[in-house]
């Protein structure tokens, strides 16, 4: 994982095998990333590497990330859902993305044309942090429980207890994971594959095997 910002712009985040190779996504958008980085820094934000990607903050509060995805370069606002988005250019990457919103770019020309608007959005995001505004996240109880999970709860009440002893964030992660497949059999398989992890109190992406030792 990239430990400093310059490494990201040269070799990528380092979280996949393509990092440090010509196939890394950053090489598709080098000029766009350079332009976005310069523009963000002109707004007075502090730059550092977090999660392997360039992250920009104001008074130690995360404001946005600059990154390369496969099809575009992005500015991702941590609390983008709270921005007014007068130009209607913010993008919600998935329907389950509650807080973050993205600006997507495929050319330096596009960035140059929107430079004033981009800066306006950045300054608005700073004001959101200054005001202490928070995104109201959906609770785990707001998510639909798949029928297959309900059936598993009835079959094994101790499993139901273990599930609801998880943190709300972990519960939501599992509910989204279990509900995603269209076929019931696939949903059942996903649930069964996570039973032991849930009993160990671990989230979907936690390493529960270490806890077993």
C-alpha positions as a Python dict, from the first residue, in 0.01 Angstrom:
ca = {
    (1, 'X'): (0, 0, 0),
    (2, 'X'): (134, 343, -96),
    (3, 'X'): (272, 517, 214),
    (4, 'X'): (314, 860, 59),
    (5, 'X'): (128, 1062, -200),
    (6, 'X'): (408, 1077, -455),
    (7, 'X'): (429, 697, -459),
    (8, 'X'): (61, 682, -547),
    (9, 'X'): (101, 908, -848),
    (10, 'X'): (394, 695, -970),
    (11, 'X'): (298, 339, -875),
    (12, 'X'): (-65, 350, -763),
    (13, 'X'): (-213, 248, -429),
    (14, 'X'): (-34, -87, -414),
    (15, 'X'): (-343, -281, -310),
    (16, 'X'): (-357, -493, -623),
    (17, 'X'): (-97, -684, -829),
    (18, 'X'): (-100, -410, -1095),
    (19, 'X'): (62, -158, -860),
    (20, 'X'): (402, -47, -981),
    (21, 'X'): (341, -183, -1331),
    (22, 'X'): (249, -6, -1659),
    (23, 'X'): (-100, -156, -1625),
    (24, 'X'): (-179, 39, -1305),
    (25, 'X'): (-482, 268, -1345),
    (26, 'X'): (-285, 580, -1248),
    (27, 'X'): (-102, 566, -1581),
    (28, 'X'): (-429, 606, -1770),
    (29, 'X'): (-490, 942, -1604),
    (30, 'X'): (-150, 1087, -1514),
    (31, 'X'): (-215, 1436, -1651),
    (32, 'X'): (-567, 1450, -1508),
    (33, 'X'): (-444, 1343, -1162),
    (34, 'X'): (-165, 1599, -1172),
    (35, 'X'): (-412, 1874, -1260),
    (36, 'X'): (-661, 1770, -989),
    (37, 'X'): (-383, 1752, -730),
    (38, 'X'): (-266, 2104, -814),
    (39, 'X'): (-621, 2238, -809),
    (40, 'X'): (-701, 2083, -470),
    (41, 'X'): (-380, 2212, -313),
    (42, 'X'): (-463, 2561, -438),
    (43, 'X'): (-770, 2541, -213),
    (44, 'X'): (-547, 2516, 93),
    (45, 'X'): (-607, 2154, 190),
    (46, 'X'): (-349, 1938, 366),
    (47, 'X'): (-221, 1643, 161),
    (48, 'X'): (-130, 1299, 295),
    (49, 'X'): (-162, 932, 205),
    (50, 'X'): (-444, 738, 372),
    (51, 'X'): (-564, 394, 266),
    (52, 'X'): (-295, 412, -1),
    (53, 'X'): (-454, 708, -184),
    (54, 'X'): (-403, 1088, -180),
    (55, 'X'): (-631, 1224, 90),
    (56, 'X'): (-694, 1593, 158),
    (57, 'X'): (-805, 1740, 487),
    (58, 'X'): (-889, 2069, 657),
    (59, 'X'): (-799, 2108, 1026),
    (60, 'X'): (-754, 1729, 1049),
    (61, 'X'): (-1097, 1661, 899),
    (62, 'X'): (-1104, 1452, 582),
    (63, 'X'): (-1252, 1647, 291),
    (64, 'X'): (-1178, 1452, -27),
    (65, 'X'): (-971, 1194, -210),
    (66, 'X'): (-808, 1225, -552),
    (67, 'X'): (-778, 890, -727),
    (68, 'X'): (-777, 701, -1054),
    (69, 'X'): (-1043, 446, -1140),
    (70, 'X'): (-1050, 233, -1451),
    (71, 'X'): (-1262, 467, -1663),
    (72, 'X'): (-1188, 809, -1513),
    (73, 'X'): (-998, 1017, -1262),
    (74, 'X'): (-1197, 1135, -962),
    (75, 'X'): (-1238, 1372, -675),
    (76, 'X'): (-1437, 1191, -409),
    (77, 'X'): (-1594, 1406, -134),
    (78, 'X'): (-1631, 1227, 199),
    (79, 'X'): (-1954, 1416, 274),
    (80, 'X'): (-2059, 1480, -84),
    (81, 'X'): (-2419, 1396, -2),
    (82, 'X'): (-2436, 1722, 194),
    (83, 'X'): (-2320, 1942, -94),
    (84, 'X'): (-2578, 2146, -283),
    (85, 'X'): (-2453, 2022, -622),
    (86, 'X'): (-2605, 2313, -814),
    (87, 'X'): (-2449, 2190, -1139),
    (88, 'X'): (-2576, 1834, -1090),
    (89, 'X'): (-2234, 1684, -1158),
    (90, 'X'): (-2181, 1475, -845),
    (91, 'X'): (-2202, 1100, -895),
    (92, 'X'): (-2322, 838, -647),
    (93, 'X'): (-2109, 536, -736),
    (94, 'X'): (-2353, 279, -592),
    (95, 'X'): (-2698, 308, -435),
    (96, 'X'): (-2548, 194, -105),
    (97, 'X'): (-2296, 479, -99),
    (98, 'X'): (-2460, 699, 162),
    (99, 'X'): (-2209, 979, 217),
    (100, 'X'): (-1941, 1002, -53),
    (101, 'X'): (-2003, 1161, -393),
    (102, 'X'): (-1766, 1174, -690),
    (103, 'X'): (-1666, 1416, -960),
    (104, 'X'): (-1551, 1221, -1268),
    (105, 'X'): (-1308, 1341, -1533),
    (106, 'X'): (-1176, 1190, -1854),
    (107, 'X'): (-961, 1478, -1982),
    (108, 'X'): (-758, 1774, -1863),
    (109, 'X'): (-972, 1992, -2091),
    (110, 'X'): (-1281, 1891, -1894),
    (111, 'X'): (-1109, 1978, -1565),
    (112, 'X'): (-996, 2316, -1698),
    (113, 'X'): (-1348, 2401, -1811),
    (114, 'X'): (-1491, 2312, -1468),
    (115, 'X'): (-1206, 2453, -1258),
    (116, 'X'): (-1409, 2732, -1098),
    (117, 'X'): (-1697, 2493, -1022),
    (118, 'X'): (-1464, 2229, -877),
    (119, 'X'): (-1309, 2484, -643),
    (120, 'X'): (-1654, 2605, -543),
    (121, 'X'): (-1748, 2249, -447),
    (122, 'X'): (-1424, 2207, -251),
    (123, 'X'): (-1479, 2528, -56),
    (124, 'X'): (-1838, 2423, 12),
    (125, 'X'): (-1711, 2088, 145),
    (126, 'X'): (-1477, 2279, 377),
    (127, 'X'): (-1769, 2487, 505),
    (128, 'X'): (-1965, 2165, 570),
    (129, 'X'): (-1683, 2052, 800),
    (130, 'X'): (-1654, 2392, 967),
    (131, 'X'): (-2025, 2375, 1045),
    (132, 'X'): (-1990, 2026, 1191),
    (133, 'X'): (-2257, 1884, 962),
    (134, 'X'): (-2298, 1507, 958),
    (135, 'X'): (-2453, 1261, 716),
    (136, 'X'): (-2743, 1066, 866),
    (137, 'X'): (-2660, 707, 788),
    (138, 'X'): (-2920, 437, 756),
    (139, 'X'): (-2929, 204, 1055),
    (140, 'X'): (-2891, -170, 1019),
    (141, 'X'): (-3261, -196, 1107),
    (142, 'X'): (-3344, 10, 797),
    (143, 'X'): (-3211, -262, 566),
    (144, 'X'): (-3421, -550, 440),
    (145, 'X'): (-3334, -887, 593),
    (146, 'X'): (-3325, -1154, 320),
    (147, 'X'): (-3570, -1443, 363),
    (148, 'X'): (-3279, -1685, 366),
    (149, 'X'): (-3124, -1508, 663),
    (150, 'X'): (-3457, -1506, 847),
    (151, 'X'): (-3479, -1880, 787),
    (152, 'X'): (-3128, -1926, 926),
    (153, 'X'): (-3224, -1728, 1236),
    (154, 'X'): (-3524, -1959, 1295),
    (155, 'X'): (-3308, -2266, 1239),
    (156, 'X'): (-3040, -2150, 1481),
    (157, 'X'): (-3139, -1885, 1738),
    (158, 'X'): (-2781, -1870, 1869),
    (159, 'X'): (-2673, -1753, 1524),
    (160, 'X'): (-2936, -1478, 1536),
    (161, 'X'): (-2803, -1368, 1874),
    (162, 'X'): (-2446, -1363, 1741),
    (163, 'X'): (-2554, -1158, 1439),
    (164, 'X'): (-2727, -891, 1646),
    (165, 'X'): (-2431, -870, 1882),
    (166, 'X'): (-2221, -743, 1589),
    (167, 'X'): (-2162, -370, 1558),
    (168, 'X'): (-2422, -190, 1341),
    (169, 'X'): (-2161, -135, 1070),
    (170, 'X'): (-2080, -505, 1052),
    (171, 'X'): (-2448, -595, 1042),
    (172, 'X'): (-2504, -360, 749),
    (173, 'X'): (-2205, -503, 566),
    (174, 'X'): (-2344, -855, 594),
    (175, 'X'): (-2699, -755, 504),
    (176, 'X'): (-2582, -587, 184),
    (177, 'X'): (-2359, -884, 102),
    (178, 'X'): (-2634, -1140, 163),
    (179, 'X'): (-2905, -950, -27),
    (180, 'X'): (-2700, -873, -339),
    (181, 'X'): (-2741, -1202, -537),
    (182, 'X'): (-3060, -1247, -738),
    (183, 'X'): (-3078, -1622, -683),
    (184, 'X'): (-3190, -1763, -348),
    (185, 'X'): (-2935, -2045, -364),
    (186, 'X'): (-2650, -1797, -396),
    (187, 'X'): (-2784, -1596, -101),
    (188, 'X'): (-2798, -1916, 106),
    (189, 'X'): (-2441, -2003, 12),
    (190, 'X'): (-2318, -1659, 112),
    (191, 'X'): (-2489, -1683, 449),
    (192, 'X'): (-2348, -2030, 520),
    (193, 'X'): (-1997, -1920, 426),
    (194, 'X'): (-2010, -1639, 685),
    (195, 'X'): (-2163, -1826, 980),
    (196, 'X'): (-1838, -1897, 1165),
    (197, 'X'): (-1708, -1547, 1104),
    (198, 'X'): (-2024, -1402, 1257),
    (199, 'X'): (-1997, -1631, 1558),
    (200, 'X'): (-1647, -1492, 1616),
    (201, 'X'): (-1789, -1139, 1612),
    (202, 'X'): (-1604, -1042, 1297),
    (203, 'X'): (-1715, -831, 1005),
    (204, 'X'): (-1728, -937, 642),
    (205, 'X'): (-1372, -825, 569),
    (206, 'X'): (-1218, -900, 909),
    (207, 'X'): (-965, -1179, 954),
    (208, 'X'): (-1151, -1411, 1187),
    (209, 'X'): (-907, -1702, 1141),
    (210, 'X'): (-652, -1530, 1362),
    (211, 'X'): (-916, -1504, 1635),
    (212, 'X'): (-967, -1882, 1631),
    (213, 'X'): (-612, -1952, 1744),
}
